[in-house]
Amino acid sequence: MPGRVMSVVLCRPTVSGDMMPVAMGNYENIEEATKYNDVKPPNDSEVIKLIKSRVRTYFNNDGVIELDGGYHLYFVVVIETFSTMVYCCVSESGMELEEALDFLNSKIRSIMSSSNIQMVISQSNPYDLLGLLQPDILKFIVRNFGIFDKKSINCFQKQHNDSFPSAHQQRMIDIRRQVDDVRQVMADNVERIMERGERLENMENRTEALRTSATSFKSTARRVQRHFCQKNLKWTLILLLVVTVIVVAIVLTILHKNGVI
């Protein structure tokens, strides 16, 4: 039996190096489809982590990542004119690489052909475009399972509505995150200012200590210099006295031999 697509994920790399989900869709009866496999396919968050850690997104490329349970994660990285996009799908082991890449390039990639979507995708938040893109994603997934009736497709198109935050909720989450980031930056700045004040105080204390040490060293140097000067003077006087005594003794000896004294 040919392999079937279990889920599709669209994501794009951000400037910070993170991987932001754009839209996704899973086969609704995935439990029934995988009941004979003890290992379940990765969910959307796990797919995002795999793409972030194992796929290079700075040039066009495609490939496959083999997963536990015989599943395969196929991906196509395309540097589109509007944004770099990563199109990926998780399928059963029976799907060939060429078939999976064709599914991603010819079907899933075509979802992004709308100029309205292309204009806003680079500025969109996670899941902002879920409501626009997911119906087409689910349509291609269920058709890959061999289901073509509108009733089933409409049923599948509602599967993620309660699983992800709405655009308004996501904006509120982003605002709270930004407020937390600003608060953290302010706290870090205050901490740095306090550390700088402590460093300046330490520098002042060290400067004062160096000034005191210099004064003490200067006084000690003067005392030592005075001590050695006095010692040199003492030995100079002693030497002069010794020389004088020797000279006087020699003169007296000469005079005594000559009968002068």
mmCIF file of C-alpha atoms in Angstrom:
data_model
loop_
_atom_site.group_PDB
_atom_site.id
_atom_site.type_symbol
_atom_site.label_atom_id
_atom_site.label_comp_id
_atom_site.label_asym_id
_atom_site.label_seq_id
_atom_site.Cartn_x
_atom_site.Cartn_y
_atom_site.Cartn_z
ATOM 1 C CA MET A 1 0.000 0.000 0.000
ATOM 2 C CA PRO A 2 1.488 3.417 -0.935
ATOM 3 C CA GLY A 3 2.417 5.696 1.919
ATOM 4 C CA ARG A 4 -0.038 8.320 3.063
ATOM 5 C CA VAL A 5 0.538 11.831 4.339
ATOM 6 C CA MET A 6 -0.253 12.038 8.052
ATOM 7 C CA SER A 7 0.376 15.763 8.584
ATOM 8 C CA VAL A 8 1.629 18.908 6.862
ATOM 9 C CA VAL A 9 3.482 21.824 8.433
ATOM 10 C CA LEU A 10 4.341 25.180 6.874
ATOM 11 C CA CYS A 11 6.904 27.280 8.684
ATOM 12 C CA ARG A 12 9.471 29.992 8.056
ATOM 13 C CA PRO A 13 12.763 30.945 9.724
ATOM 14 C CA THR A 14 12.866 34.215 11.635
ATOM 15 C CA VAL A 15 15.640 36.793 11.888
ATOM 16 C CA SER A 16 16.467 35.559 15.394
ATOM 17 C CA GLY A 17 17.098 32.045 14.080
ATOM 18 C CA ASP A 18 13.888 30.553 15.413
ATOM 19 C CA MET A 19 11.372 28.600 13.330
ATOM 20 C CA MET A 20 7.870 30.106 13.246
ATOM 21 C CA PRO A 21 4.883 27.945 12.293
ATOM 22 C CA VAL A 22 2.672 29.466 9.614
ATOM 23 C CA ALA A 23 0.002 26.793 9.210
ATOM 24 C CA MET A 24 -0.457 23.064 9.624
ATOM 25 C CA GLY A 25 -2.956 20.276 9.331
ATOM 26 C CA ASN A 26 -3.282 16.665 10.503
ATOM 27 C CA TYR A 27 -5.365 13.799 9.257
ATOM 28 C CA GLU A 28 -8.373 13.770 11.592
ATOM 29 C CA ASN A 29 -8.557 9.981 12.058
ATOM 30 C CA ILE A 30 -4.842 9.631 12.658
ATOM 31 C CA GLU A 31 -5.432 7.291 15.609
ATOM 32 C CA GLU A 32 -7.362 4.930 13.374
ATOM 33 C CA ALA A 33 -4.796 5.223 10.586
ATOM 34 C CA THR A 34 -1.904 4.365 12.940
ATOM 35 C CA LYS A 35 -3.604 1.778 15.170
ATOM 36 C CA TYR A 36 -1.275 -0.992 13.988
ATOM 37 C CA ASN A 37 1.835 1.050 14.792
ATOM 38 C CA ASP A 38 2.973 1.354 18.411
ATOM 39 C CA VAL A 39 4.863 4.547 17.545
ATOM 40 C CA LYS A 40 2.783 7.618 16.736
ATOM 41 C CA PRO A 41 3.902 10.223 14.178
ATOM 42 C CA PRO A 42 5.378 13.456 15.563
ATOM 43 C CA ASN A 43 3.007 16.297 16.287
ATOM 44 C CA ASP A 44 3.352 19.786 14.848
ATOM 45 C CA SER A 45 5.612 21.088 17.639
ATOM 46 C CA GLU A 46 7.953 18.121 17.278
ATOM 47 C CA VAL A 47 8.136 18.654 13.519
ATOM 48 C CA ILE A 48 9.064 22.310 14.079
ATOM 49 C CA LYS A 49 11.863 21.273 16.473
ATOM 50 C CA LEU A 50 13.195 18.726 13.979
ATOM 51 C CA ILE A 51 13.217 21.269 11.163
ATOM 52 C CA LYS A 52 14.952 23.857 13.352
ATOM 53 C CA SER A 53 17.680 21.469 14.503
ATOM 54 C CA ARG A 54 18.336 19.410 11.386
ATOM 55 C CA VAL A 55 17.452 21.442 8.296
ATOM 56 C CA ARG A 56 19.522 24.238 6.773
ATOM 57 C CA THR A 57 17.259 27.059 5.695
ATOM 58 C CA TYR A 58 19.631 29.572 4.092
ATOM 59 C CA PHE A 59 19.485 28.034 0.604
ATOM 60 C CA ASN A 60 17.049 26.005 -1.526
ATOM 61 C CA ASN A 61 17.168 22.330 -0.647
ATOM 62 C CA ASP A 62 14.989 19.314 0.075
ATOM 63 C CA GLY A 63 15.318 15.944 1.713
ATOM 64 C CA VAL A 64 13.931 13.418 4.145
ATOM 65 C CA ILE A 65 14.438 12.653 7.834
ATOM 66 C CA GLU A 66 13.755 9.081 8.893
ATOM 67 C CA LEU A 67 11.713 8.834 12.091
ATOM 68 C CA ASP A 68 10.859 6.101 14.550
ATOM 69 C CA GLY A 69 7.958 3.844 13.655
ATOM 70 C CA GLY A 70 8.786 3.866 9.948
ATOM 71 C CA TYR A 71 7.591 7.449 9.426
ATOM 72 C CA HIS A 72 9.402 9.923 7.219
ATOM 73 C CA LEU A 73 9.583 13.701 7.474
ATOM 74 C CA TYR A 74 9.961 15.184 3.997
ATOM 75 C CA PHE A 75 10.869 18.851 3.623
ATOM 76 C CA VAL A 76 11.373 21.424 0.888
ATOM 77 C CA VAL A 77 13.157 24.705 1.663
ATOM 78 C CA VAL A 78 12.405 27.453 -0.850
ATOM 79 C CA ILE A 79 13.685 31.018 -0.732
ATOM 80 C CA GLU A 80 10.517 32.614 -2.076
ATOM 81 C CA THR A 81 10.354 36.239 -3.184
ATOM 82 C CA PHE A 82 8.197 37.098 -0.179
ATOM 83 C CA SER A 83 9.916 34.955 2.494
ATOM 84 C CA THR A 84 11.954 31.819 3.018
ATOM 85 C CA MET A 85 9.480 28.962 3.446
ATOM 86 C CA VAL A 86 9.839 25.397 4.676
ATOM 87 C CA TYR A 87 7.159 23.013 3.399
ATOM 88 C CA CYS A 88 7.144 19.636 5.147
ATOM 89 C CA CYS A 89 4.968 16.592 5.621
ATOM 90 C CA VAL A 90 5.050 13.421 7.715
ATOM 91 C CA SER A 91 4.130 10.269 5.848
ATOM 92 C CA GLU A 92 4.103 6.525 6.189
ATOM 93 C CA SER A 93 7.069 4.495 5.010
ATOM 94 C CA GLY A 94 5.468 3.534 1.700
ATOM 95 C CA MET A 95 5.742 7.012 0.203
ATOM 96 C CA GLU A 96 8.683 7.552 -2.140
ATOM 97 C CA LEU A 97 10.874 10.652 -1.962
ATOM 98 C CA GLU A 98 9.879 11.841 -5.439
ATOM 99 C CA GLU A 99 6.200 11.420 -4.617
ATOM 100 C CA ALA A 100 6.517 13.350 -1.353
ATOM 101 C CA LEU A 101 8.497 16.185 -2.937
ATOM 102 C CA ASP A 102 5.977 16.412 -5.745
ATOM 103 C CA PHE A 103 3.170 16.567 -3.164
ATOM 104 C CA LEU A 104 4.926 19.441 -1.378
ATOM 105 C CA ASN A 105 5.995 21.371 -4.479
ATOM 106 C CA SER A 106 2.939 20.999 -6.676
ATOM 107 C CA LYS A 107 0.184 20.992 -4.060
ATOM 108 C CA ILE A 108 1.223 22.434 -0.693
ATOM 109 C CA ARG A 109 3.459 25.117 -2.182
ATOM 110 C CA SER A 110 0.617 26.229 -4.443
ATOM 111 C CA ILE A 111 -1.292 27.320 -1.316
ATOM 112 C CA MET A 112 1.107 30.273 -1.033
ATOM 113 C CA SER A 113 0.379 31.560 -4.543
ATOM 114 C CA SER A 114 -2.096 34.181 -3.324
ATOM 115 C CA SER A 115 -0.588 37.677 -3.482
ATOM 116 C CA ASN A 116 -2.597 38.678 -0.384
ATOM 117 C CA ILE A 117 -0.920 35.951 1.653
ATOM 118 C CA GLN A 118 2.499 36.776 0.247
ATOM 119 C CA MET A 119 2.132 40.427 1.274
ATOM 120 C CA VAL A 120 1.467 39.676 4.947
ATOM 121 C CA ILE A 121 3.312 36.442 5.666
ATOM 122 C CA SER A 122 6.669 38.032 6.508
ATOM 123 C CA GLN A 123 4.965 40.191 9.184
ATOM 124 C CA SER A 124 2.531 37.591 10.463
ATOM 125 C CA ASN A 125 2.600 36.011 13.905
ATOM 126 C CA PRO A 126 2.396 32.254 14.530
ATOM 127 C CA TYR A 127 -0.937 30.801 13.365
ATOM 128 C CA ASP A 128 -2.224 34.175 12.069
ATOM 129 C CA LEU A 129 -2.771 32.593 8.629
ATOM 130 C CA LEU A 130 -4.018 29.267 9.938
ATOM 131 C CA GLY A 131 -7.633 30.003 9.095
ATOM 132 C CA LEU A 132 -6.732 30.958 5.525
ATOM 133 C CA LEU A 133 -4.297 28.161 4.720
ATOM 134 C CA GLN A 134 -5.513 25.175 6.716
ATOM 135 C CA PRO A 135 -8.595 24.364 4.592
ATOM 136 C CA ASP A 136 -6.430 23.830 1.504
ATOM 137 C CA ILE A 137 -3.853 21.852 3.507
ATOM 138 C CA LEU A 138 -6.514 19.526 4.892
ATOM 139 C CA LYS A 139 -8.055 19.178 1.441
ATOM 140 C CA PHE A 140 -4.791 17.874 0.025
ATOM 141 C CA ILE A 141 -4.230 15.591 3.037
ATOM 142 C CA VAL A 142 -7.615 13.892 2.841
ATOM 143 C CA ARG A 143 -7.332 13.558 -0.933
ATOM 144 C CA ASN A 144 -4.010 11.845 -0.358
ATOM 145 C CA PHE A 145 -5.978 9.363 1.771
ATOM 146 C CA GLY A 146 -8.347 8.814 -1.148
ATOM 147 C CA ILE A 147 -11.217 10.905 0.254
ATOM 148 C CA PHE A 148 -12.783 13.416 -2.125
ATOM 149 C CA ASP A 149 -16.315 14.131 -0.840
ATOM 150 C CA LYS A 150 -16.986 17.680 0.401
ATOM 151 C CA LYS A 151 -18.623 16.564 3.635
ATOM 152 C CA SER A 152 -15.498 14.789 4.837
ATOM 153 C CA ILE A 153 -13.269 17.633 3.708
ATOM 154 C CA ASN A 154 -15.390 20.217 5.557
ATOM 155 C CA CYS A 155 -15.277 18.041 8.661
ATOM 156 C CA PHE A 156 -11.499 17.817 8.507
ATOM 157 C CA GLN A 157 -11.140 21.564 8.003
ATOM 158 C CA LYS A 158 -12.413 22.213 11.545
ATOM 159 C CA GLN A 159 -9.986 19.971 13.396
ATOM 160 C CA HIS A 160 -7.480 22.642 14.559
ATOM 161 C CA ASN A 161 -9.840 25.496 15.349
ATOM 162 C CA ASP A 162 -9.860 24.778 19.084
ATOM 163 C CA SER A 163 -6.203 23.740 19.281
ATOM 164 C CA PHE A 164 -4.481 27.019 18.466
ATOM 165 C CA PRO A 165 -4.930 30.599 19.652
ATOM 166 C CA SER A 166 -6.776 33.054 17.469
ATOM 167 C CA ALA A 167 -4.997 35.993 15.869
ATOM 168 C CA HIS A 168 -6.240 38.323 18.624
ATOM 169 C CA GLN A 169 -5.144 35.918 21.360
ATOM 170 C CA GLN A 170 -1.766 35.499 19.717
ATOM 171 C CA ARG A 171 -1.321 39.275 19.519
ATOM 172 C CA MET A 172 -2.115 39.537 23.232
ATOM 173 C CA ILE A 173 0.430 36.797 23.932
ATOM 174 C CA ASP A 174 3.002 38.668 21.848
ATOM 175 C CA ILE A 175 2.250 41.951 23.648
ATOM 176 C CA ARG A 176 2.647 40.274 27.039
ATOM 177 C CA ARG A 177 5.881 38.696 25.849
ATOM 178 C CA GLN A 178 7.152 42.094 24.692
ATOM 179 C CA VAL A 179 6.199 43.676 28.023
ATOM 180 C CA ASP A 180 8.041 40.900 29.848
ATOM 181 C CA ASP A 181 11.059 41.448 27.604
ATOM 182 C CA VAL A 182 11.044 45.193 28.304
ATOM 183 C CA ARG A 183 10.688 44.535 32.030
ATOM 184 C CA GLN A 184 13.612 42.124 31.898
ATOM 185 C CA VAL A 185 15.733 44.640 29.965
ATOM 186 C CA MET A 186 14.961 47.354 32.518
ATOM 187 C CA ALA A 187 15.827 45.015 35.382
ATOM 188 C CA ASP A 188 19.093 44.124 33.662
ATOM 189 C CA ASN A 189 19.888 47.820 33.136
ATOM 190 C CA VAL A 190 19.220 48.625 36.798
ATOM 191 C CA GLU A 191 21.416 45.716 37.835
ATOM 192 C CA ARG A 192 24.209 46.911 35.534
ATOM 193 C CA ILE A 193 23.929 50.456 36.932
ATOM 194 C CA MET A 194 24.180 49.124 40.477
ATOM 195 C CA GLU A 195 27.162 46.979 39.515
ATOM 196 C CA ARG A 196 28.775 49.994 37.850
ATOM 197 C CA GLY A 197 28.198 52.067 41.008
ATOM 198 C CA GLU A 198 29.808 49.334 43.088
ATOM 199 C CA ARG A 199 32.746 49.198 40.707
ATOM 200 C CA LEU A 200 33.170 52.982 40.843
ATOM 201 C CA GLU A 201 33.059 52.862 44.641
ATOM 202 C CA ASN A 202 35.641 50.091 44.651
ATOM 203 C CA MET A 203 37.834 52.141 42.320
ATOM 204 C CA GLU A 204 37.559 55.159 44.622
ATOM 205 C CA ASN A 205 38.487 53.016 47.618
ATOM 206 C CA ARG A 206 41.442 51.562 45.766
ATOM 207 C CA THR A 207 42.542 55.037 44.648
ATOM 208 C CA GLU A 208 42.413 56.279 48.236
ATOM 209 C CA ALA A 209 44.311 53.222 49.412
ATOM 210 C CA LEU A 210 46.953 53.780 46.725
ATOM 211 C CA ARG A 211 47.222 57.457 47.720
ATOM 212 C CA THR A 212 47.703 56.468 51.381
ATOM 213 C CA SER A 213 50.239 53.827 50.421
ATOM 214 C CA ALA A 214 52.146 56.344 48.283
ATOM 215 C CA THR A 215 52.286 58.833 51.157
ATOM 216 C CA SER A 216 53.462 56.138 53.560
ATOM 217 C CA PHE A 217 56.059 54.946 51.060
ATOM 218 C CA LYS A 218 57.330 58.491 50.578
ATOM 219 C CA SER A 219 57.714 58.997 54.353
ATOM 220 C CA THR A 220 59.418 55.652 54.757
ATOM 221 C CA ALA A 221 61.760 56.410 51.862
ATOM 222 C CA ARG A 222 62.753 59.723 53.474
ATOM 223 C CA ARG A 223 63.441 58.042 56.824
ATOM 224 C CA VAL A 224 65.508 55.346 55.160
ATOM 225 C CA GLN A 225 67.437 57.959 53.161
ATOM 226 C CA ARG A 226 68.100 60.017 56.308
ATOM 227 C CA HIS A 227 69.209 56.889 58.158
ATOM 228 C CA PHE A 228 71.709 55.922 55.484
ATOM 229 C CA CYS A 229 72.980 59.505 55.203
ATOM 230 C CA GLN A 230 73.645 59.572 58.930
ATOM 231 C CA LYS A 231 75.288 56.172 58.749
ATOM 232 C CA ASN A 232 77.509 57.272 55.868
ATOM 233 C CA LEU A 233 78.470 60.440 57.751
ATOM 234 C CA LYS A 234 79.341 58.385 60.820
ATOM 235 C CA TRP A 235 81.628 56.056 58.890
ATOM 236 C CA THR A 236 83.158 58.983 57.037
ATOM 237 C CA LEU A 237 84.082 60.691 60.351
ATOM 238 C CA ILE A 238 85.487 57.457 61.759
ATOM 239 C CA LEU A 239 87.574 56.952 58.627
ATOM 240 C CA LEU A 240 88.877 60.514 58.806
ATOM 241 C CA LEU A 241 89.738 60.054 62.466
ATOM 242 C CA VAL A 242 91.600 56.824 61.777
ATOM 243 C CA VAL A 243 93.519 58.410 58.889
ATOM 244 C CA THR A 244 94.371 61.417 61.077
ATOM 245 C CA VAL A 245 95.666 59.168 63.883
ATOM 246 C CA ILE A 246 97.769 57.184 61.420
ATOM 247 C CA VAL A 247 99.225 60.349 59.873
ATOM 248 C CA VAL A 248 100.025 61.839 63.296
ATOM 249 C CA ALA A 249 101.659 58.567 64.381
ATOM 250 C CA ILE A 250 103.813 58.474 61.238
ATOM 251 C CA VAL A 251 104.843 62.126 61.658
ATOM 252 C CA LEU A 252 105.770 61.586 65.319
ATOM 253 C CA THR A 253 107.775 58.503 64.480
ATOM 254 C CA ILE A 254 109.750 60.366 61.798
ATOM 255 C CA LEU A 255 110.415 63.271 64.100
ATOM 256 C CA HIS A 256 111.556 60.956 66.901
ATOM 257 C CA LYS A 257 114.041 59.149 64.620
ATOM 258 C CA ASN A 258 115.504 62.466 63.489
ATOM 259 C CA GLY A 259 115.979 63.573 67.110
ATOM 260 C CA VAL A 260 113.581 66.344 66.747
ATOM 261 C CA ILE A 261 111.625 65.153 69.694
#
